[in-house]
Amino acid sequence: MLRTALRNVLAHKARLMMTALAVLLGVAFVSGTLVFGDTTANAFRNASTQSLKGVAVAVQAGESPGDEAQASPGAGTAAGKDGGRTSALDAALAQKIRALPGVDSVRPTVNGQATLAGKDGRPVNADSSWQNLATNYLPGKDGKDSHFPLRKGRAPAAEGELALDATTAEKAGYRVGDTVRFATDGPALTKKLVGIVTTDDPRVTAGGTLTLFDTTTAQKLFLAPGRFDAIAVAAKPGADERALTAQVQSLLLAKGARATSGADLAAEQSRQIAENTTRLTKALLGFAGIALFVGVFIIVNTFTMLIAQRSREIALLRAVGASRRQVVRSVLIEAALVGLGASAAGFALGLGIATALHPLLSTGGAELPDGPLVVSPTAPLASLAVGVAVTVLAAWLPSRRAAKIAPVAVLSSAGLAPPARSLKVRTVLGTLLTGLGVAVMLYVSTLRTSKETNLMTAMLGGALTLCGMIVLAPLLSRPLITLAGKVTARFGVSGKLAKENALRNPRRTAATSSALMIGLTLITGLAVGGYSTQRALDEEATQGLAADYKVSNSAYRGLETAAADDIAELPGVAAAAPVASANFDAQGVFATITGTDPKTFGRAADLTFQAGSLRDVGPGRIAVSDQFARQAGLHVGDTIDADMHTGGGTPNTKNNKNNKKKLTVVAVYAKTRAAYDALGAVADVLPSAETHKLDNVLVKAEPGKAAGLEQKIRQALGNSPLLKVQTREQLIKAGSGSMTTVLNMLYGLLAMAVVIAVLGVVNTLAMSVFERTREIGMLRAIGLDRSGIRQMVRLESVVISLFGALLGIGTGTFLAWAAGSLTTASMPLYETVLPWAKLGLFLALALLIGVLAAIWPARRAARLNMLRAIQAH
């Protein structure tokens, strides 16, 4: 039987080609994902190892009053000067650590952020200012810093000097000797570029920037003279790292700082790297699983048709003594051989996919360091195992059917078509699955939160609905293909034959179209959900906003209170409304209040008042949103004792007398993003704002004067690279730009399933041409010419593709509508909106798939020799 299986594979290699190709693509996705995961994890580990090279003990500053966050090793604390950031690490402590026995050297560092203006005046990396790293260049005895090897020029050594890494310098267009304009937390500063360095910091290689200053300058810019964010301690050869860590920690007891051994730090970073890369790998493997699942339909179709065509051969084997078990074993061995060969080729292709995934995900905003391709033993073994297992399991049902072939019955009726089997059991099962899935999704449509249990329920309902549609596909194929047949009938005899061919074996038609249906269901659901989300984000970005520009700080450090007045004086500006925000408790309800100048805010924002008006708002008098009024039970005329909080939600206890404010409700408006929960005077809100500065300024231009106002605003505010001046279009793009990138990536990943589905259509048509060789010969003999044969195969392909597309688009739209309700809590403006242009494109794509998939089978059918075809068995 093994020899028989080998002979069958070689004899039918052309017919098995598409099956092998489907397995190849699915396995390539799996192997590519596994190799990519190993490569990414290794690159992160190498970057982590490099950053911790020679670090026996890492000392980091503890939180002090006014600190926003505790520094991570090598990153420093996050607050700026206005946040009152302090550090317990100073030069005296560094000297004490240096004096400890076993210490070879210490490296005290200062860390912050510096956003550069490029040579063209535009901010560099302004939308990701947290990636704009800045630190001190710390020369050793040789005058060089081993962490930042110099490529050109020299190290910064004075207050008016700085250095950049090579990528940043190229991105900004600077050369050694140029004057660089940058900002840390306020106005623009300028310094001379004296050196260009290299770095392997993954935050920089993933798209960030790096600016280096001498230590004294870095302390003045980001911390305080003589202070540091972190100290890296290198040990002498043979020193006990644990003991050294304990000694360093003993020096820190009174300072609130902490010491971590290099080994513990490396272990923690390795754990985080493994966790992060595992999540990414699992997500990508999910798409690989979809591709393999679609491939299952092709495998089942192929072996079902092969067995039907080889029924006489199988009957002969049974007649000469082969048992049912041997027949099953022969088919499964044949499947295993196909799976093994395709998996081996798929693994090789997967190496190319792994290489391509890095730039693809990096384009989408992922921070992935560079590194060599890593192939662990798990990747090829898992790829081969998955490919073979999927192929064998998919061939198991056809092999069972092969074993049931009765030798005498088949030998005596070899020329007759196999009897049609009833679809009753399948119809009942499909109806139950679909009904249950639809019921679950209708229940999901009543939910309003995206908590984990609701998401799991939605996934279960979606899976049940999709499986039910797959099972019901043979039943649904008859009415839909009959309807399509009314169109194909206009093409004459070829069109009628195409319809009859598609209806002849509903199971085969359903299996072929189901592969396409799965891919289009997922892509349609993604398109409908993504388009609806984008529309909601676009509306949220400008909801209640009538301004032409929104001016803010890209580092979220606020604008000076005089910024609105400076902008208002510009020619062409009709109004400049200052906006600040703070948190407060009122009637036991936690809310956010927006502070502004009511006189100018009315021109920059569009509020709908249900009671009172904006003119009533002023010091001590607030307007509240309708939603907040309901939650807190407030009405016009009520006076509340507002407990004002800082931005982080911590009660402002610096001055308890100012912690409480008496505020009178004078108006109620429809809630909008422009005004949050309540609206008051800027003087009431600014003292409790997180930065004690303005969040932004809304600028309304005079009619016809909006164009060219951006540069004037920048100049009026000092043209700091941290300034973000956004038009309405830019606000919309910023709100939904990341969503567009994510959707495009997901479309690309799901495209693999559609490609495999196309192979399924090609495979089924090609196999049916082999199966209907005698029939095609008879059609030729009674007068159907070659163009008619080609047209018949093409129309059959189009009908099958359209059937799968209609089921996929319909199912995907329903699932997206039902699951969309889960986003309404976090996105109140969300409503399901159909992207008609994309849905039309998907339908057109199905037509194109039908035409292209039929090219080879149609050509082969038309070229069959008439006499030989009639004599075929």
PDB file of C-alpha atoms in Angstrom, residues 56-304:
ATOM      1  CA  ALA A  56      26.519  44.698  37.869  1.00  0.00           C
ATOM      2  CA  VAL A  57      24.182  46.992  39.811  1.00  0.00           C
ATOM      3  CA  ALA A  58      21.605  49.459  38.494  1.00  0.00           C
ATOM      4  CA  VAL A  59      20.671  52.311  40.833  1.00  0.00           C
ATOM      5  CA  GLN A  60      17.555  54.340  40.122  1.00  0.00           C
ATOM      6  CA  ALA A  61      16.053  57.303  41.877  1.00  0.00           C
ATOM      7  CA  GLY A  62      12.962  56.807  43.986  1.00  0.00           C
ATOM      8  CA  GLU A  63       9.858  58.950  43.771  1.00  0.00           C
ATOM      9  CA  SER A  64       9.958  62.349  45.410  1.00  0.00           C
ATOM     10  CA  PRO A  65       7.087  64.746  46.026  1.00  0.00           C
ATOM     11  CA  GLY A  66       6.223  66.117  42.611  1.00  0.00           C
ATOM     12  CA  ASP A  67       7.620  63.127  40.726  1.00  0.00           C
ATOM     13  CA  GLU A  68       5.223  61.803  38.136  1.00  0.00           C
ATOM     14  CA  ALA A  69       6.802  58.413  37.773  1.00  0.00           C
ATOM     15  CA  GLN A  70       9.703  56.394  38.977  1.00  0.00           C
ATOM     16  CA  ALA A  71      12.499  56.005  36.505  1.00  0.00           C
ATOM     17  CA  SER A  72      13.195  52.723  34.850  1.00  0.00           C
ATOM     18  CA  PRO A  73      16.856  51.782  34.633  1.00  0.00           C
ATOM     19  CA  GLY A  74      18.508  53.962  32.089  1.00  0.00           C
ATOM     20  CA  ALA A  75      15.344  55.922  31.368  1.00  0.00           C
ATOM     21  CA  GLY A  76      15.149  58.399  34.222  1.00  0.00           C
ATOM     22  CA  THR A  77      12.075  59.875  35.782  1.00  0.00           C
ATOM     23  CA  ALA A  78       9.435  61.223  33.488  1.00  0.00           C
ATOM     24  CA  ALA A  79       8.356  64.554  34.914  1.00  0.00           C
ATOM     25  CA  GLY A  80       9.730  67.827  33.660  1.00  0.00           C
ATOM     26  CA  LYS A  81      10.877  70.902  35.557  1.00  0.00           C
ATOM     27  CA  ASP A  82       7.335  72.153  35.951  1.00  0.00           C
ATOM     28  CA  GLY A  83       6.434  68.845  37.583  1.00  0.00           C
ATOM     29  CA  GLY A  84       9.016  69.465  40.317  1.00  0.00           C
ATOM     30  CA  ARG A  85      11.071  66.385  39.436  1.00  0.00           C
ATOM     31  CA  THR A  86      13.873  65.743  41.912  1.00  0.00           C
ATOM     32  CA  SER A  87      16.371  62.962  42.460  1.00  0.00           C
ATOM     33  CA  ALA A  88      18.203  61.582  45.467  1.00  0.00           C
ATOM     34  CA  LEU A  89      21.146  60.555  43.300  1.00  0.00           C
ATOM     35  CA  ASP A  90      23.981  63.055  43.328  1.00  0.00           C
ATOM     36  CA  ALA A  91      27.713  63.251  42.720  1.00  0.00           C
ATOM     37  CA  ALA A  92      28.502  62.557  46.385  1.00  0.00           C
ATOM     38  CA  LEU A  93      26.539  59.300  46.282  1.00  0.00           C
ATOM     39  CA  ALA A  94      28.236  58.304  43.037  1.00  0.00           C
ATOM     40  CA  GLN A  95      31.605  58.884  44.706  1.00  0.00           C
ATOM     41  CA  LYS A  96      30.613  56.738  47.722  1.00  0.00           C
ATOM     42  CA  ILE A  97      29.543  53.896  45.415  1.00  0.00           C
ATOM     43  CA  ARG A  98      32.799  54.241  43.446  1.00  0.00           C
ATOM     44  CA  ALA A  99      34.713  53.797  46.714  1.00  0.00           C
ATOM     45  CA  LEU A 100      33.065  50.473  47.588  1.00  0.00           C
ATOM     46  CA  PRO A 101      35.304  47.410  47.357  1.00  0.00           C
ATOM     47  CA  GLY A 102      34.561  45.442  44.196  1.00  0.00           C
ATOM     48  CA  VAL A 103      33.400  48.470  42.192  1.00  0.00           C
ATOM     49  CA  ASP A 104      35.299  49.006  38.982  1.00  0.00           C
ATOM     50  CA  SER A 105      33.458  52.091  37.685  1.00  0.00           C
ATOM     51  CA  VAL A 106      30.188  53.987  37.909  1.00  0.00           C
ATOM     52  CA  ARG A 107      28.178  55.655  35.161  1.00  0.00           C
ATOM     53  CA  PRO A 108      25.739  58.340  36.403  1.00  0.00           C
ATOM     54  CA  THR A 109      23.180  59.342  33.778  1.00  0.00           C
ATOM     55  CA  VAL A 110      20.654  62.101  33.241  1.00  0.00           C
ATOM     56  CA  ASN A 111      17.682  61.377  30.986  1.00  0.00           C
ATOM     57  CA  GLY A 112      15.014  63.459  29.336  1.00  0.00           C
ATOM     58  CA  GLN A 113      13.339  64.257  26.063  1.00  0.00           C
ATOM     59  CA  ALA A 114      14.356  66.722  23.366  1.00  0.00           C
ATOM     60  CA  THR A 115      12.291  67.337  20.248  1.00  0.00           C
ATOM     61  CA  LEU A 116      14.314  68.643  17.322  1.00  0.00           C
ATOM     62  CA  ALA A 117      13.369  70.974  14.515  1.00  0.00           C
ATOM     63  CA  GLY A 118      14.758  69.731  11.222  1.00  0.00           C
ATOM     64  CA  LYS A 119      16.809  71.799   8.829  1.00  0.00           C
ATOM     65  CA  ASP A 120      13.538  72.644   7.067  1.00  0.00           C
ATOM     66  CA  GLY A 121      12.062  74.013  10.308  1.00  0.00           C
ATOM     67  CA  ARG A 122       9.549  71.180  10.809  1.00  0.00           C
ATOM     68  CA  PRO A 123       9.529  69.213  14.103  1.00  0.00           C
ATOM     69  CA  VAL A 124      11.188  65.785  13.874  1.00  0.00           C
ATOM     70  CA  ASN A 125       9.090  62.928  15.235  1.00  0.00           C
ATOM     71  CA  ALA A 126       6.676  65.388  16.869  1.00  0.00           C
ATOM     72  CA  ASP A 127       3.810  62.891  17.066  1.00  0.00           C
ATOM     73  CA  SER A 128       5.944  60.488  19.144  1.00  0.00           C
ATOM     74  CA  SER A 129       7.869  62.933  21.327  1.00  0.00           C
ATOM     75  CA  TRP A 130       8.236  60.270  24.037  1.00  0.00           C
ATOM     76  CA  GLN A 131      10.681  58.561  21.643  1.00  0.00           C
ATOM     77  CA  ASN A 132      12.830  61.681  21.348  1.00  0.00           C
ATOM     78  CA  LEU A 133      15.451  60.613  23.867  1.00  0.00           C
ATOM     79  CA  ALA A 134      18.096  62.842  25.398  1.00  0.00           C
ATOM     80  CA  THR A 135      20.884  61.974  27.830  1.00  0.00           C
ATOM     81  CA  ASN A 136      24.380  62.913  28.864  1.00  0.00           C
ATOM     82  CA  TYR A 137      27.538  61.954  26.991  1.00  0.00           C
ATOM     83  CA  LEU A 138      29.915  60.566  29.634  1.00  0.00           C
ATOM     84  CA  PRO A 139      33.508  60.333  28.387  1.00  0.00           C
ATOM     85  CA  GLY A 140      35.879  57.867  29.995  1.00  0.00           C
ATOM     86  CA  LYS A 141      39.608  58.160  30.582  1.00  0.00           C
ATOM     87  CA  ASP A 142      40.179  58.106  26.823  1.00  0.00           C
ATOM     88  CA  GLY A 143      37.700  60.939  26.317  1.00  0.00           C
ATOM     89  CA  LYS A 144      35.164  58.678  24.600  1.00  0.00           C
ATOM     90  CA  ASP A 145      31.848  57.202  25.719  1.00  0.00           C
ATOM     91  CA  SER A 146      31.744  53.488  24.878  1.00  0.00           C
ATOM     92  CA  HIS A 147      27.910  53.580  24.859  1.00  0.00           C
ATOM     93  CA  PHE A 148      27.873  56.082  22.001  1.00  0.00           C
ATOM     94  CA  PRO A 149      30.795  55.525  19.605  1.00  0.00           C
ATOM     95  CA  LEU A 150      31.687  58.673  17.674  1.00  0.00           C
ATOM     96  CA  ARG A 151      31.317  58.524  13.918  1.00  0.00           C
ATOM     97  CA  LYS A 152      32.114  62.148  13.108  1.00  0.00           C
ATOM     98  CA  GLY A 153      33.281  65.220  15.012  1.00  0.00           C
ATOM     99  CA  ARG A 154      33.828  65.178  18.776  1.00  0.00           C
ATOM    100  CA  ALA A 155      31.933  64.840  22.025  1.00  0.00           C
ATOM    101  CA  PRO A 156      29.839  67.733  23.409  1.00  0.00           C
ATOM    102  CA  ALA A 157      31.866  69.459  26.127  1.00  0.00           C
ATOM    103  CA  ALA A 158      30.239  72.857  26.701  1.00  0.00           C
ATOM    104  CA  GLU A 159      26.787  74.299  27.292  1.00  0.00           C
ATOM    105  CA  GLY A 160      26.354  75.436  23.698  1.00  0.00           C
ATOM    106  CA  GLU A 161      27.130  72.028  22.161  1.00  0.00           C
ATOM    107  CA  LEU A 162      25.331  68.775  21.473  1.00  0.00           C
ATOM    108  CA  ALA A 163      25.696  65.529  19.536  1.00  0.00           C
ATOM    109  CA  LEU A 164      23.142  63.479  17.585  1.00  0.00           C
ATOM    110  CA  ASP A 165      23.012  59.864  16.543  1.00  0.00           C
ATOM    111  CA  ALA A 166      23.601  59.263  12.841  1.00  0.00           C
ATOM    112  CA  THR A 167      20.016  58.313  11.999  1.00  0.00           C
ATOM    113  CA  THR A 168      18.603  61.387  13.734  1.00  0.00           C
ATOM    114  CA  ALA A 169      21.105  63.702  12.023  1.00  0.00           C
ATOM    115  CA  GLU A 170      20.220  62.253   8.632  1.00  0.00           C
ATOM    116  CA  LYS A 171      16.489  62.461   9.341  1.00  0.00           C
ATOM    117  CA  ALA A 172      16.746  66.114  10.414  1.00  0.00           C
ATOM    118  CA  GLY A 173      19.207  67.058   7.679  1.00  0.00           C
ATOM    119  CA  TYR A 174      22.014  68.237  10.008  1.00  0.00           C
ATOM    120  CA  ARG A 175      25.776  68.009   9.588  1.00  0.00           C
ATOM    121  CA  VAL A 176      28.598  68.653  12.041  1.00  0.00           C
ATOM    122  CA  GLY A 177      28.942  72.401  12.523  1.00  0.00           C
ATOM    123  CA  ASP A 178      25.236  73.204  11.976  1.00  0.00           C
ATOM    124  CA  THR A 179      23.131  75.016  14.545  1.00  0.00           C
ATOM    125  CA  VAL A 180      20.419  72.711  15.889  1.00  0.00           C
ATOM    126  CA  ARG A 181      17.107  74.057  17.147  1.00  0.00           C
ATOM    127  CA  PHE A 182      15.285  71.930  19.748  1.00  0.00           C
ATOM    128  CA  ALA A 183      12.984  72.110  22.754  1.00  0.00           C
ATOM    129  CA  THR A 184      12.779  70.140  25.982  1.00  0.00           C
ATOM    130  CA  ASP A 185       9.712  71.478  27.793  1.00  0.00           C
ATOM    131  CA  GLY A 186       9.161  74.995  26.533  1.00  0.00           C
ATOM    132  CA  PRO A 187      10.727  77.595  24.219  1.00  0.00           C
ATOM    133  CA  ALA A 188      13.070  76.650  21.429  1.00  0.00           C
ATOM    134  CA  LEU A 189      16.793  76.440  22.220  1.00  0.00           C
ATOM    135  CA  THR A 190      19.769  76.356  19.880  1.00  0.00           C
ATOM    136  CA  LYS A 191      23.130  74.615  20.187  1.00  0.00           C
ATOM    137  CA  LYS A 192      25.935  73.708  17.831  1.00  0.00           C
ATOM    138  CA  LEU A 193      26.202  70.155  16.493  1.00  0.00           C
ATOM    139  CA  VAL A 194      29.765  69.041  17.257  1.00  0.00           C
ATOM    140  CA  GLY A 195      29.523  65.268  16.894  1.00  0.00           C
ATOM    141  CA  ILE A 196      27.592  62.384  15.370  1.00  0.00           C
ATOM    142  CA  VAL A 197      27.438  59.023  17.188  1.00  0.00           C
ATOM    143  CA  THR A 198      26.020  55.556  16.648  1.00  0.00           C
ATOM    144  CA  THR A 199      23.706  53.656  18.981  1.00  0.00           C
ATOM    145  CA  ASP A 200      21.894  50.327  19.117  1.00  0.00           C
ATOM    146  CA  ASP A 201      19.231  51.522  21.567  1.00  0.00           C
ATOM    147  CA  PRO A 202      16.027  49.826  20.289  1.00  0.00           C
ATOM    148  CA  ARG A 203      13.971  52.938  21.051  1.00  0.00           C
ATOM    149  CA  VAL A 204      16.136  54.865  18.605  1.00  0.00           C
ATOM    150  CA  THR A 205      16.497  52.146  15.965  1.00  0.00           C
ATOM    151  CA  ALA A 206      12.696  51.757  16.027  1.00  0.00           C
ATOM    152  CA  GLY A 207      12.179  55.361  14.894  1.00  0.00           C
ATOM    153  CA  GLY A 208      13.116  57.568  17.850  1.00  0.00           C
ATOM    154  CA  THR A 209      15.751  60.278  18.048  1.00  0.00           C
ATOM    155  CA  LEU A 210      18.773  60.697  20.340  1.00  0.00           C
ATOM    156  CA  THR A 211      20.330  63.957  21.500  1.00  0.00           C
ATOM    157  CA  LEU A 212      23.439  64.059  23.692  1.00  0.00           C
ATOM    158  CA  PHE A 213      24.685  66.860  25.964  1.00  0.00           C
ATOM    159  CA  ASP A 214      27.574  67.128  28.360  1.00  0.00           C
ATOM    160  CA  THR A 215      26.574  66.126  31.904  1.00  0.00           C
ATOM    161  CA  THR A 216      26.321  69.648  33.340  1.00  0.00           C
ATOM    162  CA  THR A 217      24.091  70.837  30.503  1.00  0.00           C
ATOM    163  CA  ALA A 218      21.873  67.731  30.715  1.00  0.00           C
ATOM    164  CA  GLN A 219      21.385  68.316  34.449  1.00  0.00           C
ATOM    165  CA  LYS A 220      20.348  71.935  33.865  1.00  0.00           C
ATOM    166  CA  LEU A 221      17.912  70.935  31.127  1.00  0.00           C
ATOM    167  CA  PHE A 222      16.244  67.908  32.692  1.00  0.00           C
ATOM    168  CA  LEU A 223      16.902  67.703  36.426  1.00  0.00           C
ATOM    169  CA  ALA A 224      18.998  69.895  38.707  1.00  0.00           C
ATOM    170  CA  PRO A 225      22.710  70.684  38.989  1.00  0.00           C
ATOM    171  CA  GLY A 226      24.636  67.794  40.479  1.00  0.00           C
ATOM    172  CA  ARG A 227      21.711  65.345  40.261  1.00  0.00           C
ATOM    173  CA  PHE A 228      21.286  62.119  38.287  1.00  0.00           C
ATOM    174  CA  ASP A 229      18.426  59.831  37.262  1.00  0.00           C
ATOM    175  CA  ALA A 230      20.339  56.557  37.418  1.00  0.00           C
ATOM    176  CA  ILE A 231      23.757  55.142  38.213  1.00  0.00           C
ATOM    177  CA  ALA A 232      25.112  52.032  36.498  1.00  0.00           C
ATOM    178  CA  VAL A 233      27.774  50.213  38.527  1.00  0.00           C
ATOM    179  CA  ALA A 234      30.403  47.969  36.934  1.00  0.00           C
ATOM    180  CA  ALA A 235      32.086  45.340  39.113  1.00  0.00           C
ATOM    181  CA  LYS A 236      35.690  44.239  39.195  1.00  0.00           C
ATOM    182  CA  PRO A 237      36.477  40.743  37.929  1.00  0.00           C
ATOM    183  CA  GLY A 238      35.538  38.131  40.515  1.00  0.00           C
ATOM    184  CA  ALA A 239      33.335  40.449  42.594  1.00  0.00           C
ATOM    185  CA  ASP A 240      30.110  38.987  44.042  1.00  0.00           C
ATOM    186  CA  GLU A 241      27.272  40.794  42.253  1.00  0.00           C
ATOM    187  CA  ARG A 242      24.680  40.029  44.936  1.00  0.00           C
ATOM    188  CA  ALA A 243      26.904  41.187  47.756  1.00  0.00           C
ATOM    189  CA  LEU A 244      27.809  44.330  45.850  1.00  0.00           C
ATOM    190  CA  THR A 245      24.113  45.080  45.275  1.00  0.00           C
ATOM    191  CA  ALA A 246      23.463  44.767  49.009  1.00  0.00           C
ATOM    192  CA  GLN A 247      26.339  47.154  49.775  1.00  0.00           C
ATOM    193  CA  VAL A 248      25.033  49.719  47.315  1.00  0.00           C
ATOM    194  CA  GLN A 249      21.507  49.383  48.702  1.00  0.00           C
ATOM    195  CA  SER A 250      22.786  50.095  52.206  1.00  0.00           C
ATOM    196  CA  LEU A 251      23.990  53.503  50.960  1.00  0.00           C
ATOM    197  CA  LEU A 252      20.516  54.252  49.587  1.00  0.00           C
ATOM    198  CA  LEU A 253      18.383  53.514  52.650  1.00  0.00           C
ATOM    199  CA  ALA A 254      18.051  57.152  53.656  1.00  0.00           C
ATOM    200  CA  LYS A 255      17.596  58.394  50.087  1.00  0.00           C
ATOM    201  CA  GLY A 256      14.554  56.445  48.941  1.00  0.00           C
ATOM    202  CA  ALA A 257      16.416  55.079  45.902  1.00  0.00           C
ATOM    203  CA  ARG A 258      16.839  51.406  45.080  1.00  0.00           C
ATOM    204  CA  ALA A 259      19.533  49.120  43.703  1.00  0.00           C
ATOM    205  CA  THR A 260      18.912  46.127  41.445  1.00  0.00           C
ATOM    206  CA  SER A 261      21.499  43.564  40.469  1.00  0.00           C
ATOM    207  CA  GLY A 262      22.323  43.301  36.773  1.00  0.00           C
ATOM    208  CA  ALA A 263      21.272  39.642  36.807  1.00  0.00           C
ATOM    209  CA  ASP A 264      17.842  40.435  38.280  1.00  0.00           C
ATOM    210  CA  LEU A 265      17.387  43.288  35.850  1.00  0.00           C
ATOM    211  CA  ALA A 266      18.318  41.074  32.907  1.00  0.00           C
ATOM    212  CA  ALA A 267      15.963  38.344  34.108  1.00  0.00           C
ATOM    213  CA  GLU A 268      13.068  40.785  34.445  1.00  0.00           C
ATOM    214  CA  GLN A 269      13.690  42.246  31.015  1.00  0.00           C
ATOM    215  CA  SER A 270      13.922  38.744  29.514  1.00  0.00           C
ATOM    216  CA  ARG A 271      10.576  37.882  31.109  1.00  0.00           C
ATOM    217  CA  GLN A 272       8.961  41.000  29.677  1.00  0.00           C
ATOM    218  CA  ILE A 273      10.489  40.359  26.251  1.00  0.00           C
ATOM    219  CA  ALA A 274       9.203  36.781  26.231  1.00  0.00           C
ATOM    220  CA  GLU A 275       5.740  37.927  27.285  1.00  0.00           C
ATOM    221  CA  ASN A 276       5.524  40.666  24.661  1.00  0.00           C
ATOM    222  CA  THR A 277       6.869  38.602  21.768  1.00  0.00           C
ATOM    223  CA  THR A 278       4.657  35.644  22.723  1.00  0.00           C
ATOM    224  CA  ARG A 279       1.546  37.833  22.489  1.00  0.00           C
ATOM    225  CA  LEU A 280       2.608  39.110  19.066  1.00  0.00           C
ATOM    226  CA  THR A 281       3.440  35.602  17.840  1.00  0.00           C
ATOM    227  CA  LYS A 282       0.079  34.242  19.022  1.00  0.00           C
ATOM    228  CA  ALA A 283      -1.780  37.019  17.225  1.00  0.00           C
ATOM    229  CA  LEU A 284       0.043  36.301  13.963  1.00  0.00           C
ATOM    230  CA  LEU A 285      -0.456  32.548  14.400  1.00  0.00           C
ATOM    231  CA  GLY A 286      -4.191  33.250  14.559  1.00  0.00           C
ATOM    232  CA  PHE A 287      -4.053  34.558  10.985  1.00  0.00           C
ATOM    233  CA  ALA A 288      -1.926  31.560   9.990  1.00  0.00           C
ATOM    234  CA  GLY A 289      -4.604  29.300  11.491  1.00  0.00           C
ATOM    235  CA  ILE A 290      -7.249  31.019   9.347  1.00  0.00           C
ATOM    236  CA  ALA A 291      -5.143  30.405   6.244  1.00  0.00           C
ATOM    237  CA  LEU A 292      -4.738  26.717   7.111  1.00  0.00           C
ATOM    238  CA  PHE A 293      -8.449  26.387   7.884  1.00  0.00           C
ATOM    239  CA  VAL A 294      -9.280  27.719   4.412  1.00  0.00           C
ATOM    240  CA  GLY A 295      -6.753  25.284   2.979  1.00  0.00           C
ATOM    241  CA  VAL A 296      -8.622  22.375   4.585  1.00  0.00           C
ATOM    242  CA  PHE A 297     -11.512  22.876   2.145  1.00  0.00           C
ATOM    243  CA  ILE A 298      -9.134  22.555  -0.804  1.00  0.00           C
ATOM    244  CA  ILE A 299      -7.595  19.358   0.587  1.00  0.00           C
ATOM    245  CA  VAL A 300     -10.994  17.773   1.269  1.00  0.00           C
ATOM    246  CA  ASN A 301     -12.233  18.741  -2.205  1.00  0.00           C
ATOM    247  CA  THR A 302      -9.115  17.403  -3.908  1.00  0.00           C
ATOM    248  CA  PHE A 303      -9.100  14.010  -2.239  1.00  0.00           C
ATOM    249  CA  THR A 304     -12.877  13.634  -2.575  1.00  0.00           C
TER     250      THR A 304
END
